[in-house]
Short mmCIF file of N, CA and C in Angstrom, two decimals:
data_model
loop_
_atom_site.label_atom_id
_atom_site.label_comp_id
_atom_site.label_asym_id
_atom_site.label_seq_id
_atom_site.Cartn_x
_atom_site.Cartn_y
_atom_site.Cartn_z
N ILE A 1 0.83 -1.20 0.00
CA ILE A 1 0.00 0.00 0.00
C ILE A 1 0.87 1.25 0.00
N CYS A 2 1.84 1.29 0.91
CA CYS A 2 2.67 2.48 1.04
C CYS A 2 3.52 2.69 -0.20
N ALA A 3 4.05 1.61 -0.75
CA ALA A 3 4.87 1.73 -1.96
C ALA A 3 4.02 2.30 -3.09
N ALA A 4 2.80 1.84 -3.17
CA ALA A 4 1.91 2.35 -4.21
C ALA A 4 1.64 3.83 -4.01
N SER A 5 1.56 4.28 -2.75
CA SER A 5 1.30 5.70 -2.52
C SER A 5 2.48 6.56 -2.93
N VAL A 6 3.71 6.09 -2.68
CA VAL A 6 4.88 6.85 -3.11
C VAL A 6 4.93 6.90 -4.63
N GLN A 7 4.66 5.78 -5.28
CA GLN A 7 4.64 5.76 -6.74
C GLN A 7 3.55 6.68 -7.27
N SER A 8 2.42 6.72 -6.58
CA SER A 8 1.33 7.61 -7.01
C SER A 8 1.72 9.07 -6.87
N ILE A 9 2.47 9.40 -5.83
CA ILE A 9 2.93 10.78 -5.65
C ILE A 9 3.84 11.14 -6.81
N ASN A 10 4.80 10.28 -7.11
CA ASN A 10 5.71 10.55 -8.22
C ASN A 10 4.96 10.68 -9.54
N ALA A 11 4.02 9.79 -9.79
CA ALA A 11 3.25 9.85 -11.04
C ALA A 11 2.39 11.10 -11.08
N ALA A 12 1.79 11.45 -9.95
CA ALA A 12 0.93 12.63 -9.91
C ALA A 12 1.69 13.91 -10.19
N GLU A 13 2.96 13.93 -9.84
CA GLU A 13 3.76 15.13 -10.07
C GLU A 13 4.07 15.35 -11.55
N THR A 14 3.89 14.31 -12.36
CA THR A 14 4.27 14.44 -13.76
C THR A 14 3.09 14.31 -14.74
N SER A 15 1.88 14.14 -14.25
CA SER A 15 0.75 13.98 -15.16
C SER A 15 -0.50 14.67 -14.62
N ALA A 16 -1.49 14.88 -15.49
CA ALA A 16 -2.80 15.45 -15.15
C ALA A 16 -2.71 16.91 -14.71
N ALA A 17 -3.87 17.55 -14.71
CA ALA A 17 -3.97 18.94 -14.28
C ALA A 17 -3.83 19.00 -12.76
N PRO A 18 -3.23 20.07 -12.22
CA PRO A 18 -2.99 20.15 -10.77
C PRO A 18 -4.23 19.93 -9.91
N ALA A 19 -5.37 20.52 -10.25
CA ALA A 19 -6.57 20.36 -9.43
C ALA A 19 -7.06 18.92 -9.47
N ASP A 20 -7.08 18.32 -10.65
CA ASP A 20 -7.49 16.92 -10.78
C ASP A 20 -6.54 16.00 -10.03
N ARG A 21 -5.25 16.27 -10.16
CA ARG A 21 -4.22 15.47 -9.49
C ARG A 21 -4.43 15.49 -7.99
N ASP A 22 -4.62 16.67 -7.45
CA ASP A 22 -4.78 16.80 -6.00
C ASP A 22 -6.03 16.09 -5.51
N ALA A 23 -7.13 16.22 -6.22
CA ALA A 23 -8.38 15.57 -5.82
C ALA A 23 -8.24 14.05 -5.89
N GLN A 24 -7.66 13.56 -6.97
CA GLN A 24 -7.48 12.12 -7.11
C GLN A 24 -6.55 11.59 -6.03
N PHE A 25 -5.49 12.31 -5.80
CA PHE A 25 -4.53 11.87 -4.80
C PHE A 25 -5.14 11.88 -3.41
N ARG A 26 -5.88 12.93 -3.07
CA ARG A 26 -6.52 13.03 -1.75
C ARG A 26 -7.48 11.85 -1.55
N ASN A 27 -8.25 11.51 -2.57
CA ASN A 27 -9.15 10.35 -2.48
C ASN A 27 -8.37 9.06 -2.24
N TYR A 28 -7.27 8.92 -2.95
CA TYR A 28 -6.43 7.74 -2.81
C TYR A 28 -5.85 7.65 -1.39
N VAL A 29 -5.38 8.77 -0.86
CA VAL A 29 -4.82 8.79 0.49
C VAL A 29 -5.89 8.42 1.51
N GLU A 30 -7.08 8.95 1.36
CA GLU A 30 -8.16 8.62 2.30
C GLU A 30 -8.50 7.14 2.26
N TRP A 31 -8.50 6.56 1.07
CA TRP A 31 -8.75 5.12 0.94
C TRP A 31 -7.66 4.33 1.64
N LEU A 32 -6.39 4.71 1.44
CA LEU A 32 -5.28 4.04 2.09
C LEU A 32 -5.35 4.17 3.61
N ARG A 33 -5.72 5.35 4.08
CA ARG A 33 -5.81 5.56 5.52
C ARG A 33 -6.90 4.69 6.14
N ALA A 34 -8.02 4.58 5.49
CA ALA A 34 -9.09 3.73 6.02
C ALA A 34 -8.61 2.28 6.14
N ASP A 35 -7.90 1.82 5.12
CA ASP A 35 -7.37 0.47 5.12
C ASP A 35 -6.32 0.30 6.22
N LEU A 36 -5.43 1.25 6.35
CA LEU A 36 -4.39 1.21 7.37
C LEU A 36 -5.01 1.26 8.77
N LYS A 37 -5.99 2.11 8.95
CA LYS A 37 -6.66 2.27 10.24
C LYS A 37 -7.28 0.94 10.68
N THR A 38 -7.97 0.28 9.78
CA THR A 38 -8.59 -1.00 10.09
C THR A 38 -7.53 -2.03 10.46
N GLY A 39 -6.47 -2.08 9.69
CA GLY A 39 -5.40 -3.03 9.97
C GLY A 39 -4.72 -2.78 11.30
N LYS A 40 -4.49 -1.52 11.64
CA LYS A 40 -3.85 -1.20 12.91
C LYS A 40 -4.74 -1.55 14.09
N VAL A 41 -6.02 -1.31 13.98
CA VAL A 41 -6.94 -1.65 15.07
C VAL A 41 -6.89 -3.16 15.31
N GLU A 42 -6.88 -3.94 14.23
CA GLU A 42 -6.78 -5.39 14.38
C GLU A 42 -5.48 -5.80 15.06
N ILE A 43 -4.38 -5.19 14.66
CA ILE A 43 -3.08 -5.52 15.25
C ILE A 43 -3.06 -5.16 16.73
N PHE A 44 -3.48 -3.95 17.06
CA PHE A 44 -3.51 -3.54 18.46
C PHE A 44 -4.41 -4.46 19.28
N SER A 45 -5.55 -4.82 18.74
CA SER A 45 -6.48 -5.70 19.45
C SER A 45 -5.86 -7.07 19.71
N GLN A 46 -5.23 -7.63 18.68
CA GLN A 46 -4.63 -8.96 18.82
C GLN A 46 -3.45 -8.97 19.79
N VAL A 47 -2.63 -7.96 19.74
CA VAL A 47 -1.43 -7.94 20.57
C VAL A 47 -1.75 -7.54 22.01
N MET A 48 -2.55 -6.52 22.19
CA MET A 48 -2.79 -6.01 23.54
C MET A 48 -3.82 -6.83 24.32
N LYS A 49 -4.74 -7.46 23.63
CA LYS A 49 -5.76 -8.29 24.29
C LYS A 49 -6.40 -7.56 25.48
N LEU A 50 -6.94 -6.39 25.17
CA LEU A 50 -7.56 -5.56 26.20
C LEU A 50 -8.85 -6.18 26.70
N ASN A 51 -9.07 -6.10 28.02
CA ASN A 51 -10.37 -6.51 28.52
C ASN A 51 -11.36 -5.36 28.27
N ASP A 52 -12.62 -5.56 28.57
CA ASP A 52 -13.63 -4.54 28.25
C ASP A 52 -13.35 -3.21 28.94
N ALA A 53 -12.97 -3.24 30.20
CA ALA A 53 -12.70 -2.00 30.94
C ALA A 53 -11.50 -1.27 30.33
N GLU A 54 -10.45 -2.02 29.98
CA GLU A 54 -9.28 -1.40 29.37
C GLU A 54 -9.61 -0.83 27.99
N ALA A 55 -10.40 -1.56 27.23
CA ALA A 55 -10.76 -1.11 25.88
C ALA A 55 -11.53 0.22 25.94
N LYS A 56 -12.39 0.38 26.95
CA LYS A 56 -13.14 1.62 27.09
C LYS A 56 -12.23 2.81 27.37
N VAL A 57 -11.09 2.57 27.96
CA VAL A 57 -10.13 3.63 28.25
C VAL A 57 -9.20 3.84 27.04
N PHE A 58 -8.69 2.73 26.50
CA PHE A 58 -7.66 2.80 25.47
C PHE A 58 -8.17 3.37 24.15
N TRP A 59 -9.27 2.84 23.63
CA TRP A 59 -9.66 3.20 22.25
C TRP A 59 -9.98 4.67 22.05
N PRO A 60 -10.64 5.36 22.99
CA PRO A 60 -10.81 6.81 22.78
C PRO A 60 -9.48 7.57 22.72
N ILE A 61 -8.54 7.17 23.58
CA ILE A 61 -7.22 7.81 23.55
C ILE A 61 -6.54 7.50 22.21
N TYR A 62 -6.60 6.25 21.80
CA TYR A 62 -5.96 5.85 20.55
C TYR A 62 -6.55 6.61 19.36
N HIS A 63 -7.86 6.78 19.33
CA HIS A 63 -8.48 7.49 18.20
C HIS A 63 -8.06 8.96 18.17
N GLU A 64 -7.89 9.58 19.33
CA GLU A 64 -7.35 10.95 19.36
C GLU A 64 -5.92 10.96 18.82
N TYR A 65 -5.14 9.98 19.24
CA TYR A 65 -3.77 9.85 18.76
C TYR A 65 -3.76 9.71 17.24
N GLU A 66 -4.59 8.84 16.74
CA GLU A 66 -4.63 8.58 15.30
C GLU A 66 -4.98 9.84 14.51
N THR A 67 -5.88 10.65 15.03
CA THR A 67 -6.23 11.91 14.36
C THR A 67 -4.99 12.80 14.25
N GLU A 68 -4.24 12.91 15.33
CA GLU A 68 -3.02 13.73 15.29
C GLU A 68 -1.95 13.09 14.41
N LEU A 69 -1.89 11.77 14.41
CA LEU A 69 -0.93 11.06 13.57
C LEU A 69 -1.23 11.30 12.09
N PHE A 70 -2.50 11.32 11.73
CA PHE A 70 -2.88 11.57 10.33
C PHE A 70 -2.51 12.99 9.91
N GLU A 71 -2.55 13.94 10.86
CA GLU A 71 -2.09 15.29 10.55
C GLU A 71 -0.60 15.29 10.21
N LEU A 72 0.17 14.51 10.97
CA LEU A 72 1.59 14.35 10.64
C LEU A 72 1.74 13.65 9.29
N GLY A 73 0.87 12.70 9.02
CA GLY A 73 0.89 12.01 7.73
C GLY A 73 0.66 12.97 6.58
N ASP A 74 -0.23 13.93 6.77
CA ASP A 74 -0.46 14.94 5.73
C ASP A 74 0.80 15.74 5.46
N ARG A 75 1.50 16.09 6.53
CA ARG A 75 2.76 16.83 6.37
C ARG A 75 3.81 15.96 5.66
N ARG A 76 3.83 14.69 5.98
CA ARG A 76 4.77 13.78 5.33
C ARG A 76 4.48 13.69 3.83
N ILE A 77 3.21 13.60 3.49
CA ILE A 77 2.83 13.54 2.08
C ILE A 77 3.27 14.81 1.36
N GLU A 78 3.06 15.95 1.99
CA GLU A 78 3.49 17.21 1.37
C GLU A 78 5.01 17.24 1.19
N LEU A 79 5.73 16.72 2.17
CA LEU A 79 7.19 16.68 2.06
C LEU A 79 7.62 15.76 0.91
N ILE A 80 6.98 14.61 0.79
CA ILE A 80 7.28 13.68 -0.31
C ILE A 80 6.94 14.33 -1.65
N LYS A 81 5.83 15.05 -1.69
CA LYS A 81 5.46 15.73 -2.94
C LYS A 81 6.48 16.80 -3.31
N LYS A 82 6.97 17.52 -2.30
CA LYS A 82 8.01 18.53 -2.58
C LYS A 82 9.27 17.87 -3.12
N PHE A 83 9.67 16.77 -2.47
CA PHE A 83 10.85 16.05 -2.94
C PHE A 83 10.63 15.53 -4.35
N ALA A 84 9.46 14.94 -4.60
CA ALA A 84 9.17 14.41 -5.92
C ALA A 84 9.21 15.51 -6.97
N GLY A 85 8.71 16.69 -6.61
CA GLY A 85 8.72 17.81 -7.53
C GLY A 85 10.13 18.23 -7.94
N VAL A 86 11.00 18.39 -6.94
CA VAL A 86 12.37 18.80 -7.28
C VAL A 86 13.15 17.66 -7.91
N TYR A 87 12.84 16.44 -7.54
CA TYR A 87 13.52 15.29 -8.13
C TYR A 87 13.13 15.14 -9.60
N ASN A 88 11.83 15.19 -9.87
CA ASN A 88 11.35 15.00 -11.24
C ASN A 88 11.77 16.13 -12.17
N THR A 89 11.89 17.33 -11.64
CA THR A 89 12.30 18.47 -12.48
C THR A 89 13.81 18.71 -12.41
N GLN A 90 14.49 17.88 -11.64
CA GLN A 90 15.94 17.98 -11.46
C GLN A 90 16.36 19.39 -11.01
N THR A 91 15.58 19.93 -10.05
CA THR A 91 15.87 21.27 -9.54
C THR A 91 16.27 21.26 -8.06
N LEU A 92 16.79 20.12 -7.60
CA LEU A 92 17.23 20.04 -6.21
C LEU A 92 18.57 20.76 -6.08
N ASP A 93 18.51 21.94 -5.49
CA ASP A 93 19.73 22.71 -5.27
C ASP A 93 20.00 22.76 -3.76
N GLU A 94 21.02 23.49 -3.37
CA GLU A 94 21.40 23.57 -1.96
C GLU A 94 20.26 24.09 -1.09
N ALA A 95 19.59 25.13 -1.54
CA ALA A 95 18.50 25.72 -0.75
C ALA A 95 17.35 24.74 -0.59
N ALA A 96 16.96 24.09 -1.67
CA ALA A 96 15.85 23.12 -1.60
C ALA A 96 16.23 21.95 -0.70
N ALA A 97 17.47 21.48 -0.81
CA ALA A 97 17.93 20.37 0.03
C ALA A 97 17.88 20.75 1.50
N LYS A 98 18.29 21.97 1.83
CA LYS A 98 18.25 22.44 3.22
C LYS A 98 16.82 22.51 3.73
N ARG A 99 15.91 23.05 2.90
CA ARG A 99 14.50 23.14 3.31
C ARG A 99 13.91 21.76 3.54
N LEU A 100 14.14 20.85 2.61
CA LEU A 100 13.60 19.50 2.74
C LEU A 100 14.16 18.80 3.97
N THR A 101 15.45 18.96 4.22
CA THR A 101 16.08 18.36 5.39
C THR A 101 15.50 18.93 6.68
N LYS A 102 15.37 20.24 6.73
CA LYS A 102 14.80 20.89 7.91
C LYS A 102 13.37 20.39 8.16
N ASP A 103 12.57 20.31 7.11
CA ASP A 103 11.19 19.83 7.24
C ASP A 103 11.14 18.37 7.69
N TRP A 104 12.08 17.56 7.18
CA TRP A 104 12.12 16.15 7.56
C TRP A 104 12.45 16.01 9.04
N PHE A 105 13.46 16.75 9.54
CA PHE A 105 13.80 16.69 10.96
C PHE A 105 12.64 17.16 11.83
N LYS A 106 11.96 18.21 11.42
CA LYS A 106 10.81 18.71 12.18
C LYS A 106 9.72 17.65 12.26
N LEU A 107 9.47 16.97 11.15
CA LEU A 107 8.47 15.91 11.12
C LEU A 107 8.85 14.78 12.07
N GLN A 108 10.12 14.38 12.07
CA GLN A 108 10.58 13.32 12.98
C GLN A 108 10.46 13.76 14.44
N ASP A 109 10.86 14.99 14.73
CA ASP A 109 10.74 15.52 16.10
C ASP A 109 9.28 15.53 16.56
N ASP A 110 8.39 15.93 15.66
CA ASP A 110 6.97 16.00 16.01
C ASP A 110 6.37 14.61 16.22
N ARG A 111 6.85 13.62 15.47
CA ARG A 111 6.35 12.25 15.67
C ARG A 111 6.79 11.75 17.04
N ILE A 112 8.04 11.97 17.40
CA ILE A 112 8.53 11.55 18.73
C ILE A 112 7.74 12.27 19.83
N ALA A 113 7.50 13.55 19.65
CA ALA A 113 6.72 14.31 20.64
C ALA A 113 5.30 13.74 20.77
N LEU A 114 4.71 13.36 19.65
CA LEU A 114 3.36 12.77 19.67
C LEU A 114 3.39 11.43 20.41
N TRP A 115 4.37 10.61 20.14
CA TRP A 115 4.50 9.33 20.86
C TRP A 115 4.64 9.56 22.35
N LYS A 116 5.48 10.52 22.75
CA LYS A 116 5.66 10.81 24.17
C LYS A 116 4.36 11.27 24.80
N LYS A 117 3.65 12.15 24.11
CA LYS A 117 2.39 12.69 24.62
C LYS A 117 1.40 11.56 24.91
N TYR A 118 1.23 10.65 23.95
CA TYR A 118 0.23 9.60 24.13
C TYR A 118 0.72 8.46 24.99
N GLN A 119 2.00 8.22 25.03
CA GLN A 119 2.54 7.23 25.96
C GLN A 119 2.25 7.68 27.39
N LYS A 120 2.46 8.97 27.66
CA LYS A 120 2.18 9.50 29.00
C LYS A 120 0.70 9.42 29.35
N ARG A 121 -0.15 9.74 28.37
CA ARG A 121 -1.60 9.67 28.63
C ARG A 121 -2.05 8.25 28.93
N ILE A 122 -1.55 7.29 28.14
CA ILE A 122 -1.93 5.90 28.36
C ILE A 122 -1.35 5.39 29.68
N GLU A 123 -0.12 5.77 29.98
CA GLU A 123 0.48 5.36 31.26
C GLU A 123 -0.33 5.89 32.43
N LYS A 124 -0.76 7.12 32.34
CA LYS A 124 -1.54 7.73 33.44
C LYS A 124 -2.87 6.99 33.64
N LYS A 125 -3.51 6.60 32.56
CA LYS A 125 -4.83 5.97 32.64
C LYS A 125 -4.77 4.45 32.80
N MET A 126 -3.69 3.82 32.27
CA MET A 126 -3.69 2.35 32.21
C MET A 126 -2.43 1.70 32.78
N GLY A 127 -1.41 2.49 33.05
CA GLY A 127 -0.18 1.93 33.59
C GLY A 127 0.93 1.89 32.56
N ALA A 128 2.16 1.72 33.09
CA ALA A 128 3.35 1.76 32.24
C ALA A 128 3.45 0.58 31.28
N VAL A 129 2.97 -0.59 31.69
CA VAL A 129 3.06 -1.76 30.81
C VAL A 129 2.18 -1.57 29.57
N ARG A 130 0.96 -1.14 29.77
CA ARG A 130 0.07 -0.92 28.62
C ARG A 130 0.60 0.22 27.75
N ALA A 131 1.13 1.25 28.36
CA ALA A 131 1.71 2.35 27.59
C ALA A 131 2.92 1.86 26.79
N GLY A 132 3.71 1.00 27.40
CA GLY A 132 4.84 0.42 26.70
C GLY A 132 4.41 -0.44 25.52
N GLN A 133 3.33 -1.21 25.71
CA GLN A 133 2.79 -2.01 24.60
C GLN A 133 2.38 -1.11 23.44
N PHE A 134 1.64 -0.06 23.76
CA PHE A 134 1.21 0.88 22.72
C PHE A 134 2.41 1.40 21.95
N LEU A 135 3.42 1.86 22.67
CA LEU A 135 4.59 2.46 22.04
C LEU A 135 5.36 1.43 21.22
N GLN A 136 5.49 0.23 21.73
CA GLN A 136 6.22 -0.80 21.00
C GLN A 136 5.50 -1.17 19.70
N ILE A 137 4.22 -1.35 19.76
CA ILE A 137 3.45 -1.70 18.56
C ILE A 137 3.51 -0.56 17.55
N GLU A 138 3.27 0.64 18.03
CA GLU A 138 3.27 1.80 17.14
C GLU A 138 4.64 2.00 16.50
N ASN A 139 5.70 1.81 17.26
CA ASN A 139 7.05 1.96 16.73
C ASN A 139 7.32 0.91 15.65
N ARG A 140 6.92 -0.32 15.88
CA ARG A 140 7.13 -1.37 14.87
C ARG A 140 6.36 -1.07 13.60
N LEU A 141 5.11 -0.66 13.75
CA LEU A 141 4.31 -0.34 12.56
C LEU A 141 4.89 0.85 11.82
N ALA A 142 5.35 1.85 12.57
CA ALA A 142 5.96 3.02 11.94
C ALA A 142 7.24 2.64 11.21
N ALA A 143 8.02 1.75 11.82
CA ALA A 143 9.27 1.30 11.17
C ALA A 143 8.97 0.60 9.85
N LEU A 144 7.93 -0.24 9.83
CA LEU A 144 7.54 -0.91 8.59
C LEU A 144 7.09 0.09 7.54
N LEU A 145 6.30 1.05 7.96
CA LEU A 145 5.83 2.09 7.04
C LEU A 145 7.00 2.91 6.52
N ASP A 146 7.89 3.30 7.42
CA ASP A 146 9.06 4.09 7.02
C ASP A 146 9.92 3.32 6.02
N LEU A 147 10.16 2.04 6.29
CA LEU A 147 10.98 1.22 5.40
C LEU A 147 10.33 1.07 4.03
N THR A 148 9.04 0.87 4.02
CA THR A 148 8.33 0.72 2.76
C THR A 148 8.43 1.99 1.93
N ILE A 149 8.19 3.12 2.57
CA ILE A 149 8.27 4.40 1.85
C ILE A 149 9.70 4.66 1.40
N ALA A 150 10.66 4.46 2.29
CA ALA A 150 12.06 4.71 1.94
C ALA A 150 12.52 3.84 0.78
N SER A 151 12.04 2.62 0.73
CA SER A 151 12.47 1.71 -0.34
C SER A 151 11.96 2.15 -1.71
N GLU A 152 10.93 2.96 -1.73
CA GLU A 152 10.37 3.44 -2.99
C GLU A 152 10.84 4.84 -3.37
N MET A 153 11.49 5.51 -2.43
CA MET A 153 11.97 6.86 -2.71
C MET A 153 13.28 6.79 -3.47
N PRO A 154 13.41 7.55 -4.53
CA PRO A 154 14.69 7.55 -5.24
C PRO A 154 15.76 8.24 -4.40
N LEU A 155 16.98 7.77 -4.53
CA LEU A 155 18.08 8.41 -3.83
C LEU A 155 18.48 9.70 -4.56
N ILE A 156 18.93 10.66 -3.80
CA ILE A 156 19.40 11.91 -4.40
C ILE A 156 20.68 11.63 -5.15
N SER A 157 20.74 12.10 -6.36
CA SER A 157 21.99 11.97 -7.12
C SER A 157 22.64 13.34 -7.22
N VAL A 158 23.92 13.35 -7.18
CA VAL A 158 24.68 14.58 -7.23
C VAL A 158 25.01 14.88 -8.68
N GLN A 159 24.70 16.10 -9.09
CA GLN A 159 25.00 16.52 -10.45
C GLN A 159 26.50 16.82 -10.56
N LYS A 160 27.14 16.22 -11.52
CA LYS A 160 28.57 16.51 -11.73
C LYS A 160 28.72 17.87 -12.35
N LYS A 161 29.71 18.58 -11.86
CA LYS A 161 29.96 19.94 -12.35
C LYS A 161 31.02 19.94 -13.41
#
């Protein structure tokens, strides 16, 4: 799924009218998110094996987390689109590379901050073990997503002078 989304971003940057591209891409992202959301709920349910009382506490917190995570996902998509734009037009210069790098670090910092925020909330309501489970599962899923996206991203090539 993720590999297809990176390929779609690259393809969208080189074809169709901008308004049509954005609408089609947004629909595609929403479809992917719904699929990912369902899969993550199943994974969390299977691994955490929450009892009814725990589920009543955990799932509302998790859904708030997921909303904020999707906002970070939107920023990630925009960053990938920016990279795809400069990559496809071969206009990656020093300034663009600095901006992209700065944005990437900010996105990583914000993801860690989000994990800390929700780990603390879950720990306060459910204890450190359940909070640790949440963080471990989320980290593994994020690592898989990151690897999938990274494997589809072209490497920056240096233009010979």
